[in-house]
Coordinates of C-alpha atoms in Angstrom, one line a residue:
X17 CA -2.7 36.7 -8.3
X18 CA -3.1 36.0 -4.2
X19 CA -7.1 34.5 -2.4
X20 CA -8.0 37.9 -1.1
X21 CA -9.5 35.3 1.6
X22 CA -7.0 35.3 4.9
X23 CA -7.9 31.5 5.5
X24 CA -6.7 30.4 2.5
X25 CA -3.6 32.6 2.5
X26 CA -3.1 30.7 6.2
X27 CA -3.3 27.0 4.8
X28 CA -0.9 27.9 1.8
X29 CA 1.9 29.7 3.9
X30 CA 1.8 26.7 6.1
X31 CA 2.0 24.5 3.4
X32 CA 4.9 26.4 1.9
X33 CA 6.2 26.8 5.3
X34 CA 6.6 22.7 5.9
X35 CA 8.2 22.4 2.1
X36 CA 5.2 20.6 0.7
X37 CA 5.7 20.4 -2.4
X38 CA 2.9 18.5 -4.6
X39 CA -1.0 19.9 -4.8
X40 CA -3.5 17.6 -6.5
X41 CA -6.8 20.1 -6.8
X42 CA -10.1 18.5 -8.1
X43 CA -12.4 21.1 -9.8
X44 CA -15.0 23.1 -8.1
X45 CA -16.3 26.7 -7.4
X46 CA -16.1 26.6 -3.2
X47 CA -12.5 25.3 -3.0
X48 CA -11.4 28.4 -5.9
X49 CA -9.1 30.6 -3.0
X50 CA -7.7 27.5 -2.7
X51 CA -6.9 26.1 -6.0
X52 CA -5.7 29.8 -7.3
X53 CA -3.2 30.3 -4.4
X54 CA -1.9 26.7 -5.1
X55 CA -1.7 27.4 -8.3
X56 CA 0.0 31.0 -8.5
X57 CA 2.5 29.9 -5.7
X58 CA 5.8 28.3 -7.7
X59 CA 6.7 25.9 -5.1
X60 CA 3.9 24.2 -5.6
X61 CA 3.2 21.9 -8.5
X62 CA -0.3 21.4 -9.1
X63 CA -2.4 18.5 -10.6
X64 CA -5.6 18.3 -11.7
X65 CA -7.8 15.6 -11.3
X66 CA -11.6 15.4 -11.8
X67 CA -12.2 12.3 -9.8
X68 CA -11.6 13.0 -6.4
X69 CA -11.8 9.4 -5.7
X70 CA -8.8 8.9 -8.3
X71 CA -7.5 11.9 -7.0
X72 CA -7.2 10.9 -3.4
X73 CA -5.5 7.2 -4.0
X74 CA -3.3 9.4 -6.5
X75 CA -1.7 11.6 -4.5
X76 CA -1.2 8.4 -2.3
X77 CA 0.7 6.7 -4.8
X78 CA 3.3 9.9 -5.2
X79 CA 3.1 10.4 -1.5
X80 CA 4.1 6.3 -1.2
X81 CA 6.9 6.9 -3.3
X82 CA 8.2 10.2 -1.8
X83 CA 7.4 9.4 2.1
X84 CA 6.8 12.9 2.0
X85 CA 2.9 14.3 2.6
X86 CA 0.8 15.5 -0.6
X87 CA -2.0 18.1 -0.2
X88 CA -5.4 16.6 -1.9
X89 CA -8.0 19.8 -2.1
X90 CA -11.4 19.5 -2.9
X91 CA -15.2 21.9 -2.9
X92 CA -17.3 21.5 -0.8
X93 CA -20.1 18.2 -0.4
X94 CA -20.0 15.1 -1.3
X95 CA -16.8 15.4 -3.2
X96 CA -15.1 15.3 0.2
X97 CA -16.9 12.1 0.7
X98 CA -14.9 10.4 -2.6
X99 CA -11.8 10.7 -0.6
X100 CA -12.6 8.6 1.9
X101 CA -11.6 5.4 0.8
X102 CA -8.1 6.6 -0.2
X103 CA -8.0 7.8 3.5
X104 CA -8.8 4.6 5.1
X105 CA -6.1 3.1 3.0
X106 CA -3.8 5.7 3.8
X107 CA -4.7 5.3 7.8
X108 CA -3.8 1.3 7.6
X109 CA -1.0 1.9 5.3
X110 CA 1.0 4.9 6.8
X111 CA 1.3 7.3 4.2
X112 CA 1.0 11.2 4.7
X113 CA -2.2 12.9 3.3
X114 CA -2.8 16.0 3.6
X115 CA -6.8 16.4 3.0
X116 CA -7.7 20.1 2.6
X117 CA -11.9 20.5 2.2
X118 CA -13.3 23.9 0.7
X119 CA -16.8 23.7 2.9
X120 CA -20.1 26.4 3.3
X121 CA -19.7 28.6 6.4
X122 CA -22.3 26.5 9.4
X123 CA -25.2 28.6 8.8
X124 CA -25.7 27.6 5.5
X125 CA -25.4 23.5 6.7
X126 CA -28.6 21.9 7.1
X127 CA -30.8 24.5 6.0
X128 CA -31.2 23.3 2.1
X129 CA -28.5 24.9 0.7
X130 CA -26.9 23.1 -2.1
X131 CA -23.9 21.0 -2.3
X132 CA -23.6 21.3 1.4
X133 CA -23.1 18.2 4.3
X134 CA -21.6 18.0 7.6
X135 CA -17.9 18.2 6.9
X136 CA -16.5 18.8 10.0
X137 CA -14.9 15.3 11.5
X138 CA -16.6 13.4 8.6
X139 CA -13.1 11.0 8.7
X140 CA -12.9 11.0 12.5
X141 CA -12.8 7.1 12.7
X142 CA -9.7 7.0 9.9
X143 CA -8.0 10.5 10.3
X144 CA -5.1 11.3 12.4
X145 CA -6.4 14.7 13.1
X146 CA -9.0 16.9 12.3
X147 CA -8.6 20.9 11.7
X148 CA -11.6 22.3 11.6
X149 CA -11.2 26.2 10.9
X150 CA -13.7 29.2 11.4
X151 CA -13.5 31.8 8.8
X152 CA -12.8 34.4 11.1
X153 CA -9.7 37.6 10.8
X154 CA -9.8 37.3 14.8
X155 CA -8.9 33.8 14.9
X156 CA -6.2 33.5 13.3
X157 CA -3.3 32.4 15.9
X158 CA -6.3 30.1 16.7
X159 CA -6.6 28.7 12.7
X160 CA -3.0 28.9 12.5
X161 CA -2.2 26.3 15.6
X162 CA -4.8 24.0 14.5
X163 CA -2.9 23.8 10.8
X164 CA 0.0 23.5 12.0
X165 CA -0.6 20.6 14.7
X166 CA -2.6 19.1 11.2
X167 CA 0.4 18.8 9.2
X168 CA 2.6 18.1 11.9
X169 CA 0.5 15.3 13.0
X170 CA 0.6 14.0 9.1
X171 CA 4.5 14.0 8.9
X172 CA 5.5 12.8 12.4
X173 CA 2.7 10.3 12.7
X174 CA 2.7 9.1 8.8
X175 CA -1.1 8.7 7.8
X176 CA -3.8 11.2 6.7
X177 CA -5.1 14.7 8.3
X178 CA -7.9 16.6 7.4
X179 CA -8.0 20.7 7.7
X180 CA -11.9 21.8 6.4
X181 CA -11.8 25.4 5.5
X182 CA -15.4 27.0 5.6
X183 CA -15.3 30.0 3.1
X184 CA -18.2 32.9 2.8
X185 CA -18.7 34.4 -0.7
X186 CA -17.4 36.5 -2.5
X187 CA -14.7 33.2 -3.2
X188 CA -13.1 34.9 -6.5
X189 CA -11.8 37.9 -5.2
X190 CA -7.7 38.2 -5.5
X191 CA -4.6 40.5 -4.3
X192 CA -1.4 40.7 -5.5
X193 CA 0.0 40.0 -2.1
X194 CA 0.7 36.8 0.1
X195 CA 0.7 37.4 3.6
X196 CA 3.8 36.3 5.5
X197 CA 2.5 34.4 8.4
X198 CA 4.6 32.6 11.3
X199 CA 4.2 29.3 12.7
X200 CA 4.8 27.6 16.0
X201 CA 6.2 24.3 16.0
X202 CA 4.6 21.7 18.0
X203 CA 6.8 19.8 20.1
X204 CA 5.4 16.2 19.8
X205 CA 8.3 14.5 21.4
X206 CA 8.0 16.8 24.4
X207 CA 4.8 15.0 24.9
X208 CA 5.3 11.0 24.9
X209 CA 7.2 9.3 27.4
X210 CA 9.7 7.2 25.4
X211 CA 9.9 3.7 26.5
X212 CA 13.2 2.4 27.3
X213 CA 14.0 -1.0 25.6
X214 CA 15.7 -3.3 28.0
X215 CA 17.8 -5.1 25.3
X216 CA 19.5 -7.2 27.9
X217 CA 16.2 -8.9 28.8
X218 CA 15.5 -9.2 25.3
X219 CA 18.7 -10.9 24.5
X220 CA 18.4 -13.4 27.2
X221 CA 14.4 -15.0 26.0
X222 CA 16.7 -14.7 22.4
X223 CA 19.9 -17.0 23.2
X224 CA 17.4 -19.4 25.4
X225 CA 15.0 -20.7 22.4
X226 CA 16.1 -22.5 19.1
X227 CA 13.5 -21.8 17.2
X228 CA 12.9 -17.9 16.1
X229 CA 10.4 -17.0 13.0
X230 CA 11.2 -13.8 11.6
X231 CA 7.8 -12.4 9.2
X232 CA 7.8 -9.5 7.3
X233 CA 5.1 -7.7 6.1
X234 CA 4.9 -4.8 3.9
X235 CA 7.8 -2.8 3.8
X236 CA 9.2 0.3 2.0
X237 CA 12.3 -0.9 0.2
X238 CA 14.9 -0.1 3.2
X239 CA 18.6 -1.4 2.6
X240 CA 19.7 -0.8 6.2
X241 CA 16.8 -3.4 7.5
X242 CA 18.3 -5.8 4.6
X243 CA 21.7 -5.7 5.6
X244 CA 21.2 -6.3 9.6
X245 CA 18.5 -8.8 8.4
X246 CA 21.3 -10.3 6.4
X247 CA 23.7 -10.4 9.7
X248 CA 20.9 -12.7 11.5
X249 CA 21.2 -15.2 8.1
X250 CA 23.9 -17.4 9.6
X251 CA 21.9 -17.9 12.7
X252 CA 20.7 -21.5 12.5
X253 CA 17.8 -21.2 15.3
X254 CA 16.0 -18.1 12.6
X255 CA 14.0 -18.5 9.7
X256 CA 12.6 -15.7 8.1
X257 CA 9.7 -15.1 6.0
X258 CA 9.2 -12.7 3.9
X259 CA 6.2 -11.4 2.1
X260 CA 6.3 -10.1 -2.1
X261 CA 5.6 -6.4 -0.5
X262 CA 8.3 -6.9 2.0
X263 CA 11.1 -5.8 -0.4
X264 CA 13.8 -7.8 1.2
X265 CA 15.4 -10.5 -0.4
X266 CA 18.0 -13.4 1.1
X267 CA 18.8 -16.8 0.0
X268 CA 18.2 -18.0 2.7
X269 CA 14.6 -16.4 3.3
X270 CA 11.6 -18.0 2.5
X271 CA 9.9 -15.8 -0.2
X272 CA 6.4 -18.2 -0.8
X273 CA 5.3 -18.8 2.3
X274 CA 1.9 -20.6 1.4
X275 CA 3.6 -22.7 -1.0
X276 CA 6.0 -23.9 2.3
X277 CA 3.4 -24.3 4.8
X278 CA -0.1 -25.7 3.2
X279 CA -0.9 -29.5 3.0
X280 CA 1.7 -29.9 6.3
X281 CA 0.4 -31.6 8.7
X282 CA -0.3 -31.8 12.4
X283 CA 3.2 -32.7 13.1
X284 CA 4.7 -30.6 10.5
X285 CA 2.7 -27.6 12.2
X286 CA 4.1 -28.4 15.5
X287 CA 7.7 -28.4 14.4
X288 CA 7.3 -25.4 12.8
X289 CA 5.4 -23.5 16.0
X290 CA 8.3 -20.8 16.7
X291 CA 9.3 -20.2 20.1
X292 CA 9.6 -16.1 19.4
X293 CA 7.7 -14.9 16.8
X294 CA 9.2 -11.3 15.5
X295 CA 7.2 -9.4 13.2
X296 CA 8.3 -6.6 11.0
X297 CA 6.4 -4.4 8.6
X298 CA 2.7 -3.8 8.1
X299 CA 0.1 -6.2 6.6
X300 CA -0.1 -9.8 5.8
X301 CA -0.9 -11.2 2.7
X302 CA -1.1 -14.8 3.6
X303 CA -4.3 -16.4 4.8
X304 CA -2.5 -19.6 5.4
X305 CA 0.5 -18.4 7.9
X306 CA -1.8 -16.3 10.0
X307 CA -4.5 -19.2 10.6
X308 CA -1.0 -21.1 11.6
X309 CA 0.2 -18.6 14.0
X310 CA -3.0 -17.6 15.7
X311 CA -3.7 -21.7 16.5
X312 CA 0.1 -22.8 17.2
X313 CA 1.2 -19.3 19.3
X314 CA 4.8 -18.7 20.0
X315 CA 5.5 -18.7 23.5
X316 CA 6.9 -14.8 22.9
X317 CA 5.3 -12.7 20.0
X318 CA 7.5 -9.1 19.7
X319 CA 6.0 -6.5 17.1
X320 CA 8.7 -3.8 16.1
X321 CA 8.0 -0.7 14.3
X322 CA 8.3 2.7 15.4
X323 CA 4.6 3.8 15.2
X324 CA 1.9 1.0 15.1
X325 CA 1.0 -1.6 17.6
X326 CA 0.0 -4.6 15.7
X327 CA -1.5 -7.9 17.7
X328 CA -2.8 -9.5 14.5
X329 CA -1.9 -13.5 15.7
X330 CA -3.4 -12.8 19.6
X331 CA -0.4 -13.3 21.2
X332 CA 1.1 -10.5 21.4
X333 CA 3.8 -10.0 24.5
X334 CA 6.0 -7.0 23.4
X335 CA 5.3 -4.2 21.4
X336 CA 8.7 -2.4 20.7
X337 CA 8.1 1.2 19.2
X338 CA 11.7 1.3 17.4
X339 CA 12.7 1.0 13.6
X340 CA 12.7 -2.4 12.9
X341 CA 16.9 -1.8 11.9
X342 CA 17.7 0.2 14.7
X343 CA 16.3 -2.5 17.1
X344 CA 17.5 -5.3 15.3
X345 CA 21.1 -3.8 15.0
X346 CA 21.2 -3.5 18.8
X347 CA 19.5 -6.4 19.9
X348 CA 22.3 -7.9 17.4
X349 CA 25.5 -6.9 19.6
X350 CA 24.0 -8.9 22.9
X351 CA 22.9 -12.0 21.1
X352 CA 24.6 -15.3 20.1
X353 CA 24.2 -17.7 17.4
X354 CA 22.3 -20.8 18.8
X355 CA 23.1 -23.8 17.5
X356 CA 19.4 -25.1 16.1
X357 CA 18.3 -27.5 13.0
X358 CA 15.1 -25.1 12.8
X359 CA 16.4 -23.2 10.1
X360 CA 17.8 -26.1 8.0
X361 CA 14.7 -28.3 8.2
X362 CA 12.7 -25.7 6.7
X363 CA 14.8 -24.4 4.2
X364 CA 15.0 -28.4 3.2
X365 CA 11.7 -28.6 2.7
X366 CA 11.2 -25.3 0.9
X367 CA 13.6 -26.3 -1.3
X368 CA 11.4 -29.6 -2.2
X369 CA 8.5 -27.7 -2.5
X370 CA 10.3 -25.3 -5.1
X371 CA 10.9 -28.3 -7.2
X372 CA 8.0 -29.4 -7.1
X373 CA 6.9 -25.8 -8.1
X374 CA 9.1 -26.0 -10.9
X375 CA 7.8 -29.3 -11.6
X376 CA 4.3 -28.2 -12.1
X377 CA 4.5 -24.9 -13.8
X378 CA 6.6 -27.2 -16.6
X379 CA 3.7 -28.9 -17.8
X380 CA 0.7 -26.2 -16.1
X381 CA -2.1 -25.5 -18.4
X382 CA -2.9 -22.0 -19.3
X383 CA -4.6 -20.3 -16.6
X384 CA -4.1 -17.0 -14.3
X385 CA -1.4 -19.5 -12.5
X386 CA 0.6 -19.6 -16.0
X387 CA 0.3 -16.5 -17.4
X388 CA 2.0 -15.2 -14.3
X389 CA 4.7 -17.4 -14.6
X390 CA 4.9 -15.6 -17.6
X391 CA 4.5 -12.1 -17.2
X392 CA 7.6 -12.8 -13.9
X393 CA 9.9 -13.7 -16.1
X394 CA 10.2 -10.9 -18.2
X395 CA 9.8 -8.1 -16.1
X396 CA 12.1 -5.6 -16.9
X397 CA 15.2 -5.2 -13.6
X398 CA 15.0 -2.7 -11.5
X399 CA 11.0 -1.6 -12.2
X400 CA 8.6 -0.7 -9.5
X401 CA 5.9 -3.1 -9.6
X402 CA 1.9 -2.1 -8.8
X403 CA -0.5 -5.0 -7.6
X404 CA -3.9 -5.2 -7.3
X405 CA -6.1 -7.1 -4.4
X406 CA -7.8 -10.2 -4.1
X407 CA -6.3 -13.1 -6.3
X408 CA -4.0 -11.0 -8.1
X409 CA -1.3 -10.5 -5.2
X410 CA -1.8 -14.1 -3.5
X411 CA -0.9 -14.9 -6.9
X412 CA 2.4 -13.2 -7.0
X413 CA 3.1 -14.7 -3.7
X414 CA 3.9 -18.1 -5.1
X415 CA 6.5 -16.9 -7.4
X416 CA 9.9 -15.7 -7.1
X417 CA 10.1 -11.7 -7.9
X418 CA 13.1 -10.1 -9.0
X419 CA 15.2 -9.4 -6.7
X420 CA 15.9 -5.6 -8.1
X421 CA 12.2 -5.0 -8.7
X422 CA 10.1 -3.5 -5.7
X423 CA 6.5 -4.2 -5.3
X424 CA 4.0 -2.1 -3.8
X425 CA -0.2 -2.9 -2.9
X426 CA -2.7 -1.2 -1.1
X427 CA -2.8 -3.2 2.0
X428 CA -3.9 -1.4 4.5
X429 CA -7.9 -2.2 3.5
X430 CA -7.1 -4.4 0.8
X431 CA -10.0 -3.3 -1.3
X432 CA -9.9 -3.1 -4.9
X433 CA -11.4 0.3 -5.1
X434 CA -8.1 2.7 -6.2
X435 CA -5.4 0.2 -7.5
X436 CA -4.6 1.9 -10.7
X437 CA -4.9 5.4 -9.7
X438 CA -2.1 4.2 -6.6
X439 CA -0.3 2.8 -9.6
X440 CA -0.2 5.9 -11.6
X441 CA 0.6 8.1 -9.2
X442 CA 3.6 6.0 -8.0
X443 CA 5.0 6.1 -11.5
X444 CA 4.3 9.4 -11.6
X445 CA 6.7 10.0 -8.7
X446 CA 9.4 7.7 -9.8
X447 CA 12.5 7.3 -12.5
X448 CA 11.8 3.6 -12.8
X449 CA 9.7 1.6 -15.0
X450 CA 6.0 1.1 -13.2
X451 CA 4.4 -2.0 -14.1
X452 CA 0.9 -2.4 -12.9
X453 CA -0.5 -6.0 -12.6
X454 CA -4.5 -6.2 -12.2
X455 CA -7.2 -8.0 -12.3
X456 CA -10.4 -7.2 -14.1
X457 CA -13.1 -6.5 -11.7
X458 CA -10.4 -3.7 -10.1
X459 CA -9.3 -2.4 -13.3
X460 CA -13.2 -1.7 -14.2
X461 CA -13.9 -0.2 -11.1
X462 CA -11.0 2.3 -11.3
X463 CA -11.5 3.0 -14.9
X464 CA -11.5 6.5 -14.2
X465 CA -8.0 6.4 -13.2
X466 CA -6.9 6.9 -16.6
X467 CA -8.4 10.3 -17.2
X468 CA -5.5 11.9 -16.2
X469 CA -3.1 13.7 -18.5
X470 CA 0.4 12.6 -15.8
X471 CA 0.7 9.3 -16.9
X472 CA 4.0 8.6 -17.7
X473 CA 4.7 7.3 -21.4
X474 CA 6.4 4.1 -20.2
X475 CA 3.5 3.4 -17.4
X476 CA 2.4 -0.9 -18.2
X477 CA -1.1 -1.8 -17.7
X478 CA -1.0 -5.9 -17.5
X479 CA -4.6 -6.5 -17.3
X480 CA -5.7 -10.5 -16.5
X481 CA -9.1 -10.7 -17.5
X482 CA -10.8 -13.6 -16.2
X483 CA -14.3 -12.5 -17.0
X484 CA -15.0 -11.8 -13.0
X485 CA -14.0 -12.4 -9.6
X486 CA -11.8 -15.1 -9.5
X487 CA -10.8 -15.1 -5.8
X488 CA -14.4 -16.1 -5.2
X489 CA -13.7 -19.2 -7.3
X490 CA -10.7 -20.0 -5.4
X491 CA -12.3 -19.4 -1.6
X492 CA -14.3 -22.3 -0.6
X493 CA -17.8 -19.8 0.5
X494 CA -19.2 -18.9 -2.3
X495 CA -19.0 -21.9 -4.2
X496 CA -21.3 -23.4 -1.4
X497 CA -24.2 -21.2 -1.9
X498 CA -26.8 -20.6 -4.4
X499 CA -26.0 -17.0 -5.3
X500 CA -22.3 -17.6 -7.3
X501 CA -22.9 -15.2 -9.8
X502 CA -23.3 -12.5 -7.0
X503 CA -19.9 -12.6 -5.7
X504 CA -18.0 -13.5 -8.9
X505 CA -19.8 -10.9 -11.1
X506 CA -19.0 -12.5 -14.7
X507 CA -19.1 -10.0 -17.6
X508 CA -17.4 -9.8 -20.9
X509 CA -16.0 -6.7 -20.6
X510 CA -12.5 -5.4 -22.6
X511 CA -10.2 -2.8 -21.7
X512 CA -9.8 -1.8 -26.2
X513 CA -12.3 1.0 -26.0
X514 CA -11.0 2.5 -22.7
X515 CA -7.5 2.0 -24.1
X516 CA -8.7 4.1 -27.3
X517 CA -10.3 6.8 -25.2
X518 CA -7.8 7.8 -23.2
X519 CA -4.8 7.2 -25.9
X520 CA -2.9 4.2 -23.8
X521 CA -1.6 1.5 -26.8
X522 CA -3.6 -1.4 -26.6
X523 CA -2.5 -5.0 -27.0
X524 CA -4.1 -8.6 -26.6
X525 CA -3.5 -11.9 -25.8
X526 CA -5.5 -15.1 -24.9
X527 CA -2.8 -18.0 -25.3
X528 CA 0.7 -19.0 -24.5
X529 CA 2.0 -18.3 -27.4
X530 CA 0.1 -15.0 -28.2
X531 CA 1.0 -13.7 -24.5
X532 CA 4.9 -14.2 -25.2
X533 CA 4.8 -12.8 -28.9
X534 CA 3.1 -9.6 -27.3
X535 CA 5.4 -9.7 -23.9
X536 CA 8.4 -9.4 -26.6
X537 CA 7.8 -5.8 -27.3
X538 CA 5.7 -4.4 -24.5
X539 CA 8.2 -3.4 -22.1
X540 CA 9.7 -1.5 -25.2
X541 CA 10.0 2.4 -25.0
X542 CA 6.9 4.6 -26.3
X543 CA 5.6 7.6 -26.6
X544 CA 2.2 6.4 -25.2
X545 CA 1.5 4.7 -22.4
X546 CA 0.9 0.8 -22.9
X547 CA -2.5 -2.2 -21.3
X548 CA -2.0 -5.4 -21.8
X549 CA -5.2 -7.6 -21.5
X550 CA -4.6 -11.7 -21.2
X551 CA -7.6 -13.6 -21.2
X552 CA -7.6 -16.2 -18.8
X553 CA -9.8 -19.6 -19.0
X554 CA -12.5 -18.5 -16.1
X555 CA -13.9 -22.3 -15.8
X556 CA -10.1 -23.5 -15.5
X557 CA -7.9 -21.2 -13.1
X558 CA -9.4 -22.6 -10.0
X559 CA -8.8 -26.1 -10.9
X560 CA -5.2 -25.5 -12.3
X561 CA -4.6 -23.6 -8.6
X562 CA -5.7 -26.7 -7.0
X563 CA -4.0 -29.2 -8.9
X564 CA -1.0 -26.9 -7.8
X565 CA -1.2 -26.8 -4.2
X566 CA -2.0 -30.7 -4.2
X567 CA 1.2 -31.2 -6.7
X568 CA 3.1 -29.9 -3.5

């Protein structure tokens, strides 16, 4: 059972044709040529989910994982609209989408037909490409090259692409037949001029300074980047920081960076002022380090990464479009070690500042600051770790992960809008254990991420419930005005009836002692998925944080 509709034959041959393999399809009537060819095709596994909003930041956890495109497919109206936040992540993030809109032929737009908007180039501001198709058996070599330079676009250039597929009714009629249709590649090398990386020139600004800062952003988990990485350890003039969703681990790497550089002062700033600045990766976390760098510039700033040109301190001198390993590996064989105290003064004092972390969390009261201490310690090796936004992940960059786990956040916006859909669907896609940390306000807002039937039995739900927004405790605006209660949001919400409803095993803790009796056991195989919701004192994290940074 085939779409007797030629459009919808073309966009599932192409997707068949580029070996996409995953199809998450949100109910409707308009997109239903769509959704039964998906369906009927084997290659194809399908998902359904109602939310297109959880949809969306779903497929873009799999799609994460995989570094392989997923198709999203929607009806027509303002269900398209409910994937536009998972799109603007996507765009800032790098990972392949594959949006696919069922929409109302144009004559039927704007005249008060229902269920009907402008569709085509809704996302041109965050989209990669647009496709927009005419529903025509005359234009097809013209339908089929704009599909094809769609996906193309989304697997060579990494981010999200929309094809909007108008379809006149009858939608339900079916043949037993798929067309075989062929497409053209599109040569996108053929058209950019590769720039040629004069490594020698490179090499020379290198052995001429003593003072190099290596920061990396996020980072897909990448064990040739940690090995060459690794190779520039020994250098004494390099220090590298690295950010929890960098996923590269050294000794010799600083792995809090806030907890290293706040309370210095103007002289400590100074001697810490690189000469090159080399950034890897994508976002920074960090408040602290890029208020340092955009005041006390290096005299040479070089972004690598093969796609994205990133001047985010506003000094940027070269932008080098190579894989941060390939580059590095290369620039490797023309440098030498420089003899430099740069690297040992700061790993001195990072070691101080990790005793006095250790120091403090000894004796820390309960609060969010503990608790994480907490949950750190005892998750399981070798999981995949989801974070929320706001204070949850600045939180997790002042401890020590380990070093088999991986971590993962939606950085590219930062909002909190699709955290635990992300988070299911990268367990979805994985082997390993996924633990999930959140905070409440983005749990609540993404309830609907658990209304879906694919989440894996041994998916963990750690839910800190501070009874609102917590970062706007610990940011010095809001406190200042009048209007508190409108940026923190307090509530008394719980996550025990939403656990019910959608059959996850519920647990609770709002002590020290309750929060490791529960952590003994949660971990544990099950044949349900698992939430775990601490209580945090809401009057008393803030404080506790500040009493930490001023212990440093």
């Amino acid at each position: 059972m085939y779409p007797k509709k030629q459009l919808a034959q073309l966009v599932i041959s192409a997707c068949k044709h580029y070996s996409i393999t995953t199809v998450v399809i949100s109910p409707g009537s308009r997109n239903a040529p769509l959704t039964v060819g998906f369906f009927n095709i084997k290659e194809f596994e399908t998902l359904s989910i109602v939310d297109e909003r959880c949809a969306a930041f779903f497929a873009m956890g799999i799609a994460q994982q995989t570094q392989k495109p997923v198709v999203i497919v929607c009806t027509s109206g303002s269900a398209l609209l409910n994937y536009y936040p998972a799109i603007a992540e996507a765009f800032y993030s790098k990972i392949p989408l594959i949006v696919i809109s069922a929409d109302r032929p144009k004559h039927l737009i704007d005249i008060g037909d229902g269920q009907t908007i402008r569709q085509e180039n809704v996302f041109q501001n965050h989209i990669l490409y647009s496709a927009n198709l005419i529903e025509d058996d005359k234009l097809l070599e013209e339908n089929s090259n704009l599909i094809t330079a769609a996906i193309e676009t989304s697997i060579s250039k990494k981010g999200p692409v929309h094809i909007n597929v108008p379809f006149n009714e009858p939608i339900y009629e079916t043949v037993e037949k798929l067309e075989e249709y062929v497409f053209k590649k599109i040569n996108f090398q053929a058209n950019t001029i590769a720039k040629s990386i004069d490594y020698d020139s490179f090499a020379s600004i290198w052995n001429s300074s003593d003072r190099k800062l290596v920061l990396i952003g996020v980072n897909y988990p990448s064990e040739k980047l940690q090995e060459v990485l690794n190779k520039y350890s020994d250098d004494t003039s390099v220090l590298v920081f690295t950010e929890t969703t960098s996923n590269i681990n050294h000794p010799k790497f600083v792995h809090s960076i806030d907890n290293l550089i706040s309370k210095l002062e103007e002289k400590g700033y100074k001697k810490l002022q690189p000469d090159i600045l080399l950034t890897l990766g994508g976002m920074i976390v960090s408040k602290r380090i890029k208020q340092f760098l955009r005041k006390y510039q290096p005299k040479h700033h070089w972004h690598v990464d093969e796609l994205t040109k990133m001047d985010t301190y506003f000094c940027l001198s070269e932008f080098i479009p190579k894989k941060p390993e390939i580059f590095l590996e290369k620039l490797r064989r023309k440098i030498k070690f420089v003899k430099s105290d740069y690297q040992s003064i700061w790993l001195s004092e990072n070691t101080e500042r990790i005793n006095k972390h250790k120091k403090f969390m000894k004796d820390a009261a309960y609060s969010d600051l503990k608790v994480f201490e907490k949950i750190l310690e005892t998750i399981p090796s070798f999981s995949q770790i989801q974070v929320s936004n706001s204070s949850i992940i600045r939180y997790m960059q002042l401890f020590k992960i380990n070093t088999t786990a991986t971590v993962f956040c939606n950085r590219g916006t930062s909002g909190i809008d699709g955290s635990t859909s992300t988070a299911i669907g990268a367990a979805f896609a994985t082997k390993e254990q996924t633990v999930f940390i959140t905070g409440d306000l983005s749990f609540f807002y993404d309830s609907n991420a658990l209304w879906n039937t694919n989440v894996p039995s041994d998916f963990r739900i750690i839910l800190v419930n501070n009874a609102g927004g917590g970062i706007f405790k610990i940011i010095p605006g809001p406190k200042s005005t009048n209007a508190l209660s409108y940026f923190e949001t307090s509530h008394n919400l719980t996550a025990k009836y939403l656990a019910k409803m959608y059959d996850f095993e519920y647990c609770f803790a709002s002590d020290a002692i309750e929060l490791d009796k529960k952590l003994e056991s949660f971990y544990e195989k099950s044949d349900r998925p698992k939430i775990l919701e601490i209580c945090t004192p809401s009057d008393k994290n803030n404080v506790v944080l500040q009493q930490y940074f001023k212990s440093l």
